[in-house]
Amino acid sequence: MKNISKILFGTLVAVLATGCVSDDDYKIPPFNEVIFSEGFSEAIDNTPLDLAGWTNFAAQGSTRWTEQVFSGNGYAEFSTFNSGDAINVGWLVTPAINIDGSSKTLTFLAAQHHLDSPENTLQVYISTDFNGTDVAAATWNELDATLPTQANDWYEFVSSGEIDLSDYSGNVYIAFKVTGSGTNTTLDGAYQIDNVKLY
């Protein structure tokens, strides 16, 4: 009987010991505060993009970014198809985003369709001195992002990955720049942007 009691007591101690958890087991993961988010949910299909605070600028050619909606999802698109311009360069720039306080991360989704040449490009930039109107007068640093290529399926949204902006402070502007052609069939095509977030 004593042996049985010892066994039961030993088993109970073992269960309690293994059932104990440390404070680390209850640590709450860090909260990533979203300080800027644009999912283009208010987009009106096939209209010029005119969101408040955003800059939609045609640096070359006449084509500008548009608002598009497919299956209820809104997004921004720059398409050079049938523009009639030998070269199209379009910039889409966010409003000023204040990132003081701690390191910040940028993420977004991008897709392509009818992309026939790697010469039709999407690039992503950041500026701290953009004045809200004159893209050419600002200093732009290109960001290293994962972007869609011809290898991706048409309309397949690709995650940019987490882009570290800890080297920047104050007000920043994020720009999406597309270069292509509306007369050369090897340079027409389109890029789409969605779910732009800084946190």
mmCIF file with all atom_site columns, C-alpha atoms in Angstrom:
data_model
loop_
_atom_site.group_PDB
_atom_site.id
_atom_site.type_symbol
_atom_site.label_atom_id
_atom_site.label_alt_id
_atom_site.label_comp_id
_atom_site.label_asym_id
_atom_site.label_entity_id
_atom_site.label_seq_id
_atom_site.pdbx_PDB_ins_code
_atom_site.Cartn_x
_atom_site.Cartn_y
_atom_site.Cartn_z
_atom_site.occupancy
_atom_site.B_iso_or_equiv
_atom_site.pdbx_formal_charge
_atom_site.auth_seq_id
_atom_site.auth_comp_id
_atom_site.auth_asym_id
_atom_site.auth_atom_id
_atom_site.pdbx_PDB_model_num
ATOM 1   C CA . MET A 1 1   ? 0.000   0.000  0.000   1.00 0.00 ? 1   MET A CA 1
ATOM 2   C CA . LYS A 1 2   ? 2.862   2.344  0.875   1.00 0.00 ? 2   LYS A CA 1
ATOM 3   C CA . ASN A 1 3   ? 4.517   1.553  -2.445  1.00 0.00 ? 3   ASN A CA 1
ATOM 4   C CA . ILE A 1 4   ? 1.305   2.367  -4.291  1.00 0.00 ? 4   ILE A CA 1
ATOM 5   C CA . SER A 1 5   ? 1.032   5.667  -2.411  1.00 0.00 ? 5   SER A CA 1
ATOM 6   C CA . LYS A 1 6   ? 4.638   6.527  -3.280  1.00 0.00 ? 6   LYS A CA 1
ATOM 7   C CA . ILE A 1 7   ? 4.008   5.756  -6.939  1.00 0.00 ? 7   ILE A CA 1
ATOM 8   C CA . LEU A 1 8   ? 0.854   7.867  -6.998  1.00 0.00 ? 8   LEU A CA 1
ATOM 9   C CA . PHE A 1 9   ? 2.617   10.738 -5.229  1.00 0.00 ? 9   PHE A CA 1
ATOM 10  C CA . GLY A 1 10  ? 5.593   10.546 -7.617  1.00 0.00 ? 10  GLY A CA 1
ATOM 11  C CA . THR A 1 11  ? 3.268   10.527 -10.604 1.00 0.00 ? 11  THR A CA 1
ATOM 12  C CA . LEU A 1 12  ? 1.382   13.541 -9.266  1.00 0.00 ? 12  LEU A CA 1
ATOM 13  C CA . VAL A 1 13  ? 4.611   15.501 -8.737  1.00 0.00 ? 13  VAL A CA 1
ATOM 14  C CA . ALA A 1 14  ? 5.797   14.624 -12.237 1.00 0.00 ? 14  ALA A CA 1
ATOM 15  C CA . VAL A 1 15  ? 2.499   15.745 -13.777 1.00 0.00 ? 15  VAL A CA 1
ATOM 16  C CA . LEU A 1 16  ? 2.540   18.992 -11.848 1.00 0.00 ? 16  LEU A CA 1
ATOM 17  C CA . ALA A 1 17  ? 6.156   19.632 -12.765 1.00 0.00 ? 17  ALA A CA 1
ATOM 18  C CA . THR A 1 18  ? 5.612   19.052 -16.447 1.00 0.00 ? 18  THR A CA 1
ATOM 19  C CA . GLY A 1 19  ? 2.361   21.010 -16.357 1.00 0.00 ? 19  GLY A CA 1
ATOM 20  C CA . CYS A 1 20  ? 4.064   24.104 -14.992 1.00 0.00 ? 20  CYS A CA 1
ATOM 21  C CA . VAL A 1 21  ? 4.634   26.865 -17.487 1.00 0.00 ? 21  VAL A CA 1
ATOM 22  C CA . SER A 1 22  ? 7.017   29.774 -17.384 1.00 0.00 ? 22  SER A CA 1
ATOM 23  C CA . ASP A 1 23  ? 6.106   33.404 -17.863 1.00 0.00 ? 23  ASP A CA 1
ATOM 24  C CA . ASP A 1 24  ? 7.556   33.156 -21.366 1.00 0.00 ? 24  ASP A CA 1
ATOM 25  C CA . ASP A 1 25  ? 4.701   30.851 -22.346 1.00 0.00 ? 25  ASP A CA 1
ATOM 26  C CA . TYR A 1 26  ? 2.288   33.705 -21.754 1.00 0.00 ? 26  TYR A CA 1
ATOM 27  C CA . LYS A 1 27  ? 4.200   36.461 -23.524 1.00 0.00 ? 27  LYS A CA 1
ATOM 28  C CA . ILE A 1 28  ? 1.969   38.466 -25.812 1.00 0.00 ? 28  ILE A CA 1
ATOM 29  C CA . PRO A 1 29  ? 3.430   38.952 -29.298 1.00 0.00 ? 29  PRO A CA 1
ATOM 30  C CA . PRO A 1 30  ? 4.328   42.550 -30.137 1.00 0.00 ? 30  PRO A CA 1
ATOM 31  C CA . PHE A 1 31  ? 1.475   44.677 -31.452 1.00 0.00 ? 31  PHE A CA 1
ATOM 32  C CA . ASN A 1 32  ? 2.231   46.145 -34.864 1.00 0.00 ? 32  ASN A CA 1
ATOM 33  C CA . GLU A 1 33  ? 0.346   49.424 -34.973 1.00 0.00 ? 33  GLU A CA 1
ATOM 34  C CA . VAL A 1 34  ? -0.791  50.292 -38.494 1.00 0.00 ? 34  VAL A CA 1
ATOM 35  C CA . ILE A 1 35  ? -0.001  53.971 -39.065 1.00 0.00 ? 35  ILE A CA 1
ATOM 36  C CA . PHE A 1 36  ? -1.056  54.072 -42.726 1.00 0.00 ? 36  PHE A CA 1
ATOM 37  C CA . SER A 1 37  ? -3.287  51.776 -44.744 1.00 0.00 ? 37  SER A CA 1
ATOM 38  C CA . GLU A 1 38  ? -4.825  52.087 -48.195 1.00 0.00 ? 38  GLU A CA 1
ATOM 39  C CA . GLY A 1 39  ? -6.771  49.190 -49.658 1.00 0.00 ? 39  GLY A CA 1
ATOM 40  C CA . PHE A 1 40  ? -8.520  51.272 -52.347 1.00 0.00 ? 40  PHE A CA 1
ATOM 41  C CA . SER A 1 41  ? -11.876 50.093 -51.018 1.00 0.00 ? 41  SER A CA 1
ATOM 42  C CA . GLU A 1 42  ? -13.532 53.311 -52.222 1.00 0.00 ? 42  GLU A CA 1
ATOM 43  C CA . ALA A 1 43  ? -12.259 52.849 -55.796 1.00 0.00 ? 43  ALA A CA 1
ATOM 44  C CA . ILE A 1 44  ? -14.651 53.627 -58.640 1.00 0.00 ? 44  ILE A CA 1
ATOM 45  C CA . ASP A 1 45  ? -14.016 51.248 -61.508 1.00 0.00 ? 45  ASP A CA 1
ATOM 46  C CA . ASN A 1 46  ? -12.050 52.565 -64.478 1.00 0.00 ? 46  ASN A CA 1
ATOM 47  C CA . THR A 1 47  ? -11.776 56.175 -63.326 1.00 0.00 ? 47  THR A CA 1
ATOM 48  C CA . PRO A 1 48  ? -8.723  58.415 -62.798 1.00 0.00 ? 48  PRO A CA 1
ATOM 49  C CA . LEU A 1 49  ? -7.231  57.816 -59.358 1.00 0.00 ? 49  LEU A CA 1
ATOM 50  C CA . ASP A 1 50  ? -7.982  60.883 -57.264 1.00 0.00 ? 50  ASP A CA 1
ATOM 51  C CA . LEU A 1 51  ? -7.750  59.763 -53.635 1.00 0.00 ? 51  LEU A CA 1
ATOM 52  C CA . ALA A 1 52  ? -7.341  62.598 -51.149 1.00 0.00 ? 52  ALA A CA 1
ATOM 53  C CA . GLY A 1 53  ? -3.682  63.393 -50.514 1.00 0.00 ? 53  GLY A CA 1
ATOM 54  C CA . TRP A 1 54  ? -2.341  61.104 -53.233 1.00 0.00 ? 54  TRP A CA 1
ATOM 55  C CA . THR A 1 55  ? -0.369  62.465 -56.205 1.00 0.00 ? 55  THR A CA 1
ATOM 56  C CA . ASN A 1 56  ? -1.141  60.927 -59.612 1.00 0.00 ? 56  ASN A CA 1
ATOM 57  C CA . PHE A 1 57  ? 1.459   62.325 -62.009 1.00 0.00 ? 57  PHE A CA 1
ATOM 58  C CA . ALA A 1 58  ? 2.309   61.601 -65.650 1.00 0.00 ? 58  ALA A CA 1
ATOM 59  C CA . ALA A 1 59  ? 6.033   62.369 -66.006 1.00 0.00 ? 59  ALA A CA 1
ATOM 60  C CA . GLN A 1 60  ? 6.031   61.280 -69.672 1.00 0.00 ? 60  GLN A CA 1
ATOM 61  C CA . GLY A 1 61  ? 3.049   60.599 -71.900 1.00 0.00 ? 61  GLY A CA 1
ATOM 62  C CA . SER A 1 62  ? -0.558  61.212 -70.976 1.00 0.00 ? 62  SER A CA 1
ATOM 63  C CA . THR A 1 63  ? -1.390  58.033 -69.055 1.00 0.00 ? 63  THR A CA 1
ATOM 64  C CA . ARG A 1 64  ? -2.113  58.245 -65.343 1.00 0.00 ? 64  ARG A CA 1
ATOM 65  C CA . TRP A 1 65  ? -2.967  55.727 -62.649 1.00 0.00 ? 65  TRP A CA 1
ATOM 66  C CA . THR A 1 66  ? -6.596  54.624 -62.474 1.00 0.00 ? 66  THR A CA 1
ATOM 67  C CA . GLU A 1 67  ? -8.966  53.140 -59.920 1.00 0.00 ? 67  GLU A CA 1
ATOM 68  C CA . GLN A 1 68  ? -10.128 49.634 -60.760 1.00 0.00 ? 68  GLN A CA 1
ATOM 69  C CA . VAL A 1 69  ? -12.535 47.155 -59.170 1.00 0.00 ? 69  VAL A CA 1
ATOM 70  C CA . PHE A 1 70  ? -12.704 43.408 -59.814 1.00 0.00 ? 70  PHE A CA 1
ATOM 71  C CA . SER A 1 71  ? -14.949 41.008 -57.911 1.00 0.00 ? 71  SER A CA 1
ATOM 72  C CA . GLY A 1 72  ? -15.558 43.688 -55.311 1.00 0.00 ? 72  GLY A CA 1
ATOM 73  C CA . ASN A 1 73  ? -11.864 44.393 -54.699 1.00 0.00 ? 73  ASN A CA 1
ATOM 74  C CA . GLY A 1 74  ? -10.526 47.862 -55.428 1.00 0.00 ? 74  GLY A CA 1
ATOM 75  C CA . TYR A 1 75  ? -6.933  48.565 -56.465 1.00 0.00 ? 75  TYR A CA 1
ATOM 76  C CA . ALA A 1 76  ? -4.769  51.064 -58.345 1.00 0.00 ? 76  ALA A CA 1
ATOM 77  C CA . GLU A 1 77  ? -3.601  50.300 -61.892 1.00 0.00 ? 77  GLU A CA 1
ATOM 78  C CA . PHE A 1 78  ? -1.257  51.838 -64.433 1.00 0.00 ? 78  PHE A CA 1
ATOM 79  C CA . SER A 1 79  ? -1.804  50.472 -67.950 1.00 0.00 ? 79  SER A CA 1
ATOM 80  C CA . THR A 1 80  ? 0.122   51.672 -70.999 1.00 0.00 ? 80  THR A CA 1
ATOM 81  C CA . PHE A 1 81  ? -2.057  49.718 -73.435 1.00 0.00 ? 81  PHE A CA 1
ATOM 82  C CA . ASN A 1 82  ? -3.307  51.845 -76.349 1.00 0.00 ? 82  ASN A CA 1
ATOM 83  C CA . SER A 1 83  ? -2.078  55.090 -74.808 1.00 0.00 ? 83  SER A CA 1
ATOM 84  C CA . GLY A 1 84  ? -0.643  56.174 -78.139 1.00 0.00 ? 84  GLY A CA 1
ATOM 85  C CA . ASP A 1 85  ? 2.470   57.505 -76.403 1.00 0.00 ? 85  ASP A CA 1
ATOM 86  C CA . ALA A 1 86  ? 5.912   56.194 -77.270 1.00 0.00 ? 86  ALA A CA 1
ATOM 87  C CA . ILE A 1 87  ? 6.857   56.348 -73.588 1.00 0.00 ? 87  ILE A CA 1
ATOM 88  C CA . ASN A 1 88  ? 4.684   56.454 -70.516 1.00 0.00 ? 88  ASN A CA 1
ATOM 89  C CA . VAL A 1 89  ? 6.072   57.182 -67.054 1.00 0.00 ? 89  VAL A CA 1
ATOM 90  C CA . GLY A 1 90  ? 3.494   57.403 -64.298 1.00 0.00 ? 90  GLY A CA 1
ATOM 91  C CA . TRP A 1 91  ? 4.022   58.149 -60.601 1.00 0.00 ? 91  TRP A CA 1
ATOM 92  C CA . LEU A 1 92  ? 1.583   57.400 -57.793 1.00 0.00 ? 92  LEU A CA 1
ATOM 93  C CA . VAL A 1 93  ? 2.658   58.955 -54.498 1.00 0.00 ? 93  VAL A CA 1
ATOM 94  C CA . THR A 1 94  ? 1.110   58.507 -51.064 1.00 0.00 ? 94  THR A CA 1
ATOM 95  C CA . PRO A 1 95  ? 0.211   61.404 -48.794 1.00 0.00 ? 95  PRO A CA 1
ATOM 96  C CA . ALA A 1 96  ? 2.807   62.369 -46.179 1.00 0.00 ? 96  ALA A CA 1
ATOM 97  C CA . ILE A 1 97  ? 3.194   59.617 -43.569 1.00 0.00 ? 97  ILE A CA 1
ATOM 98  C CA . ASN A 1 98  ? 4.854   60.501 -40.270 1.00 0.00 ? 98  ASN A CA 1
ATOM 99  C CA . ILE A 1 99  ? 7.063   57.642 -39.086 1.00 0.00 ? 99  ILE A CA 1
ATOM 100 C CA . ASP A 1 100 ? 8.697   59.238 -36.051 1.00 0.00 ? 100 ASP A CA 1
ATOM 101 C CA . GLY A 1 101 ? 8.840   57.220 -32.858 1.00 0.00 ? 101 GLY A CA 1
ATOM 102 C CA . SER A 1 102 ? 10.232  53.823 -33.844 1.00 0.00 ? 102 SER A CA 1
ATOM 103 C CA . SER A 1 103 ? 11.344  51.744 -36.785 1.00 0.00 ? 103 SER A CA 1
ATOM 104 C CA . LYS A 1 104 ? 8.665   51.250 -39.397 1.00 0.00 ? 104 LYS A CA 1
ATOM 105 C CA . THR A 1 105 ? 7.892   48.619 -42.014 1.00 0.00 ? 105 THR A CA 1
ATOM 106 C CA . LEU A 1 106 ? 6.249   48.994 -45.432 1.00 0.00 ? 106 LEU A CA 1
ATOM 107 C CA . THR A 1 107 ? 4.267   46.250 -47.146 1.00 0.00 ? 107 THR A CA 1
ATOM 108 C CA . PHE A 1 108 ? 2.029   46.186 -50.209 1.00 0.00 ? 108 PHE A CA 1
ATOM 109 C CA . LEU A 1 109 ? 0.701   43.859 -52.888 1.00 0.00 ? 109 LEU A CA 1
ATOM 110 C CA . ALA A 1 110 ? 1.483   44.181 -56.609 1.00 0.00 ? 110 ALA A CA 1
ATOM 111 C CA . ALA A 1 111 ? 0.382   42.332 -59.734 1.00 0.00 ? 111 ALA A CA 1
ATOM 112 C CA . GLN A 1 112 ? 0.929   42.515 -63.487 1.00 0.00 ? 112 GLN A CA 1
ATOM 113 C CA . HIS A 1 113 ? -0.993  41.577 -66.592 1.00 0.00 ? 113 HIS A CA 1
ATOM 114 C CA . HIS A 1 114 ? -0.145  41.511 -70.301 1.00 0.00 ? 114 HIS A CA 1
ATOM 115 C CA . LEU A 1 115 ? 3.466   42.214 -69.408 1.00 0.00 ? 115 LEU A CA 1
ATOM 116 C CA . ASP A 1 116 ? 5.437   41.386 -72.561 1.00 0.00 ? 116 ASP A CA 1
ATOM 117 C CA . SER A 1 117 ? 8.854   42.773 -71.706 1.00 0.00 ? 117 SER A CA 1
ATOM 118 C CA . PRO A 1 118 ? 11.068  43.278 -68.637 1.00 0.00 ? 118 PRO A CA 1
ATOM 119 C CA . GLU A 1 119 ? 11.586  46.808 -69.991 1.00 0.00 ? 119 GLU A CA 1
ATOM 120 C CA . ASN A 1 120 ? 8.090   47.590 -68.729 1.00 0.00 ? 120 ASN A CA 1
ATOM 121 C CA . THR A 1 121 ? 8.969   48.233 -65.104 1.00 0.00 ? 121 THR A CA 1
ATOM 122 C CA . LEU A 1 122 ? 7.501   48.933 -61.703 1.00 0.00 ? 122 LEU A CA 1
ATOM 123 C CA . GLN A 1 123 ? 9.749   50.650 -59.146 1.00 0.00 ? 123 GLN A CA 1
ATOM 124 C CA . VAL A 1 124 ? 9.091   51.730 -55.573 1.00 0.00 ? 124 VAL A CA 1
ATOM 125 C CA . TYR A 1 125 ? 10.678  54.812 -54.005 1.00 0.00 ? 125 TYR A CA 1
ATOM 126 C CA . ILE A 1 126 ? 10.710  56.803 -50.770 1.00 0.00 ? 126 ILE A CA 1
ATOM 127 C CA . SER A 1 127 ? 11.236  60.541 -50.302 1.00 0.00 ? 127 SER A CA 1
ATOM 128 C CA . THR A 1 128 ? 11.452  62.862 -47.311 1.00 0.00 ? 128 THR A CA 1
ATOM 129 C CA . ASP A 1 129 ? 11.416  66.128 -49.274 1.00 0.00 ? 129 ASP A CA 1
ATOM 130 C CA . PHE A 1 130 ? 8.546   65.719 -51.747 1.00 0.00 ? 130 PHE A CA 1
ATOM 131 C CA . ASN A 1 131 ? 6.427   68.892 -51.769 1.00 0.00 ? 131 ASN A CA 1
ATOM 132 C CA . GLY A 1 132 ? 3.202   67.168 -52.765 1.00 0.00 ? 132 GLY A CA 1
ATOM 133 C CA . THR A 1 133 ? 3.194   68.282 -56.402 1.00 0.00 ? 133 THR A CA 1
ATOM 134 C CA . ASP A 1 134 ? 6.598   68.331 -58.117 1.00 0.00 ? 134 ASP A CA 1
ATOM 135 C CA . VAL A 1 135 ? 7.897   64.755 -58.329 1.00 0.00 ? 135 VAL A CA 1
ATOM 136 C CA . ALA A 1 136 ? 10.984  65.820 -60.305 1.00 0.00 ? 136 ALA A CA 1
ATOM 137 C CA . ALA A 1 137 ? 12.112  68.259 -57.608 1.00 0.00 ? 137 ALA A CA 1
ATOM 138 C CA . ALA A 1 138 ? 12.191  65.634 -54.847 1.00 0.00 ? 138 ALA A CA 1
ATOM 139 C CA . THR A 1 139 ? 14.957  63.237 -53.848 1.00 0.00 ? 139 THR A CA 1
ATOM 140 C CA . TRP A 1 140 ? 13.850  59.636 -54.290 1.00 0.00 ? 140 TRP A CA 1
ATOM 141 C CA . ASN A 1 141 ? 15.578  56.514 -52.953 1.00 0.00 ? 141 ASN A CA 1
ATOM 142 C CA . GLU A 1 142 ? 14.586  53.204 -54.514 1.00 0.00 ? 142 GLU A CA 1
ATOM 143 C CA . LEU A 1 143 ? 13.315  50.550 -52.097 1.00 0.00 ? 143 LEU A CA 1
ATOM 144 C CA . ASP A 1 144 ? 14.151  46.866 -52.333 1.00 0.00 ? 144 ASP A CA 1
ATOM 145 C CA . ALA A 1 145 ? 10.798  45.142 -52.773 1.00 0.00 ? 145 ALA A CA 1
ATOM 146 C CA . THR A 1 146 ? 9.605   41.845 -54.216 1.00 0.00 ? 146 THR A CA 1
ATOM 147 C CA . LEU A 1 147 ? 7.715   42.783 -57.389 1.00 0.00 ? 147 LEU A CA 1
ATOM 148 C CA . PRO A 1 148 ? 5.762   40.807 -60.002 1.00 0.00 ? 148 PRO A CA 1
ATOM 149 C CA . THR A 1 149 ? 7.568   39.739 -63.159 1.00 0.00 ? 149 THR A CA 1
ATOM 150 C CA . GLN A 1 150 ? 6.621   38.013 -66.399 1.00 0.00 ? 150 GLN A CA 1
ATOM 151 C CA . ALA A 1 151 ? 7.047   34.728 -64.522 1.00 0.00 ? 151 ALA A CA 1
ATOM 152 C CA . ASN A 1 152 ? 3.993   35.524 -62.408 1.00 0.00 ? 152 ASN A CA 1
ATOM 153 C CA . ASP A 1 153 ? 0.502   34.750 -63.630 1.00 0.00 ? 153 ASP A CA 1
ATOM 154 C CA . TRP A 1 154 ? -1.553  37.689 -64.801 1.00 0.00 ? 154 TRP A CA 1
ATOM 155 C CA . TYR A 1 155 ? -3.441  39.369 -61.955 1.00 0.00 ? 155 TYR A CA 1
ATOM 156 C CA . GLU A 1 156 ? -1.520  37.340 -59.343 1.00 0.00 ? 156 GLU A CA 1
ATOM 157 C CA . PHE A 1 157 ? -0.893  39.667 -56.418 1.00 0.00 ? 157 PHE A CA 1
ATOM 158 C CA . VAL A 1 158 ? 2.609   39.295 -54.988 1.00 0.00 ? 158 VAL A CA 1
ATOM 159 C CA . SER A 1 159 ? 3.628   40.426 -51.512 1.00 0.00 ? 159 SER A CA 1
ATOM 160 C CA . SER A 1 160 ? 6.362   43.053 -51.440 1.00 0.00 ? 160 SER A CA 1
ATOM 161 C CA . GLY A 1 161 ? 7.842   41.494 -48.333 1.00 0.00 ? 161 GLY A CA 1
ATOM 162 C CA . GLU A 1 162 ? 8.624   43.571 -45.247 1.00 0.00 ? 162 GLU A CA 1
ATOM 163 C CA . ILE A 1 163 ? 10.561  46.674 -46.266 1.00 0.00 ? 163 ILE A CA 1
ATOM 164 C CA . ASP A 1 164 ? 12.524  48.221 -43.404 1.00 0.00 ? 164 ASP A CA 1
ATOM 165 C CA . LEU A 1 165 ? 12.216  52.010 -43.169 1.00 0.00 ? 165 LEU A CA 1
ATOM 166 C CA . SER A 1 166 ? 14.128  52.408 -39.902 1.00 0.00 ? 166 SER A CA 1
ATOM 167 C CA . ASP A 1 167 ? 16.703  54.655 -41.606 1.00 0.00 ? 167 ASP A CA 1
ATOM 168 C CA . TYR A 1 168 ? 14.017  57.297 -42.151 1.00 0.00 ? 168 TYR A CA 1
ATOM 169 C CA . SER A 1 169 ? 12.166  59.672 -39.837 1.00 0.00 ? 169 SER A CA 1
ATOM 170 C CA . GLY A 1 170 ? 9.637   62.460 -39.991 1.00 0.00 ? 170 GLY A CA 1
ATOM 171 C CA . ASN A 1 171 ? 7.290   62.662 -42.961 1.00 0.00 ? 171 ASN A CA 1
ATOM 172 C CA . VAL A 1 172 ? 7.912   60.216 -45.774 1.00 0.00 ? 172 VAL A CA 1
ATOM 173 C CA . TYR A 1 173 ? 6.245   59.645 -49.129 1.00 0.00 ? 173 TYR A CA 1
ATOM 174 C CA . ILE A 1 174 ? 6.074   56.271 -50.877 1.00 0.00 ? 174 ILE A CA 1
ATOM 175 C CA . ALA A 1 175 ? 5.968   56.340 -54.688 1.00 0.00 ? 175 ALA A CA 1
ATOM 176 C CA . PHE A 1 176 ? 5.085   53.687 -57.254 1.00 0.00 ? 176 PHE A CA 1
ATOM 177 C CA . LYS A 1 177 ? 6.584   54.421 -60.669 1.00 0.00 ? 177 LYS A CA 1
ATOM 178 C CA . VAL A 1 178 ? 5.728   52.547 -63.883 1.00 0.00 ? 178 VAL A CA 1
ATOM 179 C CA . THR A 1 179 ? 7.588   52.935 -67.177 1.00 0.00 ? 179 THR A CA 1
ATOM 180 C CA . GLY A 1 180 ? 6.217   51.536 -70.440 1.00 0.00 ? 180 GLY A CA 1
ATOM 181 C CA . SER A 1 181 ? 4.962   52.304 -73.926 1.00 0.00 ? 181 SER A CA 1
ATOM 182 C CA . GLY A 1 182 ? 1.562   52.573 -75.545 1.00 0.00 ? 182 GLY A CA 1
ATOM 183 C CA . THR A 1 183 ? 2.742   52.175 -79.124 1.00 0.00 ? 183 THR A CA 1
ATOM 184 C CA . ASN A 1 184 ? 5.346   49.436 -78.830 1.00 0.00 ? 184 ASN A CA 1
ATOM 185 C CA . THR A 1 185 ? 3.683   46.053 -78.260 1.00 0.00 ? 185 THR A CA 1
ATOM 186 C CA . THR A 1 186 ? 6.759   44.787 -76.406 1.00 0.00 ? 186 THR A CA 1
ATOM 187 C CA . LEU A 1 187 ? 6.354   47.526 -73.814 1.00 0.00 ? 187 LEU A CA 1
ATOM 188 C CA . ASP A 1 188 ? 2.628   47.655 -73.178 1.00 0.00 ? 188 ASP A CA 1
ATOM 189 C CA . GLY A 1 189 ? 1.093   46.028 -70.150 1.00 0.00 ? 189 GLY A CA 1
ATOM 190 C CA . ALA A 1 190 ? -0.135  46.972 -66.705 1.00 0.00 ? 190 ALA A CA 1
ATOM 191 C CA . TYR A 1 191 ? 0.787   46.942 -63.038 1.00 0.00 ? 191 TYR A CA 1
ATOM 192 C CA . GLN A 1 192 ? -1.610  46.915 -60.104 1.00 0.00 ? 192 GLN A CA 1
ATOM 193 C CA . ILE A 1 193 ? -1.092  47.997 -56.488 1.00 0.00 ? 193 ILE A CA 1
ATOM 194 C CA . ASP A 1 194 ? -3.181  47.120 -53.435 1.00 0.00 ? 194 ASP A CA 1
ATOM 195 C CA . ASN A 1 195 ? -3.085  47.024 -49.604 1.00 0.00 ? 195 ASN A CA 1
ATOM 196 C CA . VAL A 1 196 ? -0.352  49.594 -49.000 1.00 0.00 ? 196 VAL A CA 1
ATOM 197 C CA . LYS A 1 197 ? 0.501   49.551 -45.267 1.00 0.00 ? 197 LYS A CA 1
ATOM 198 C CA . LEU A 1 198 ? 3.034   51.062 -42.907 1.00 0.00 ? 198 LEU A CA 1
ATOM 199 C CA . TYR A 1 199 ? 3.192   49.697 -39.386 1.00 0.00 ? 199 TYR A CA 1
#
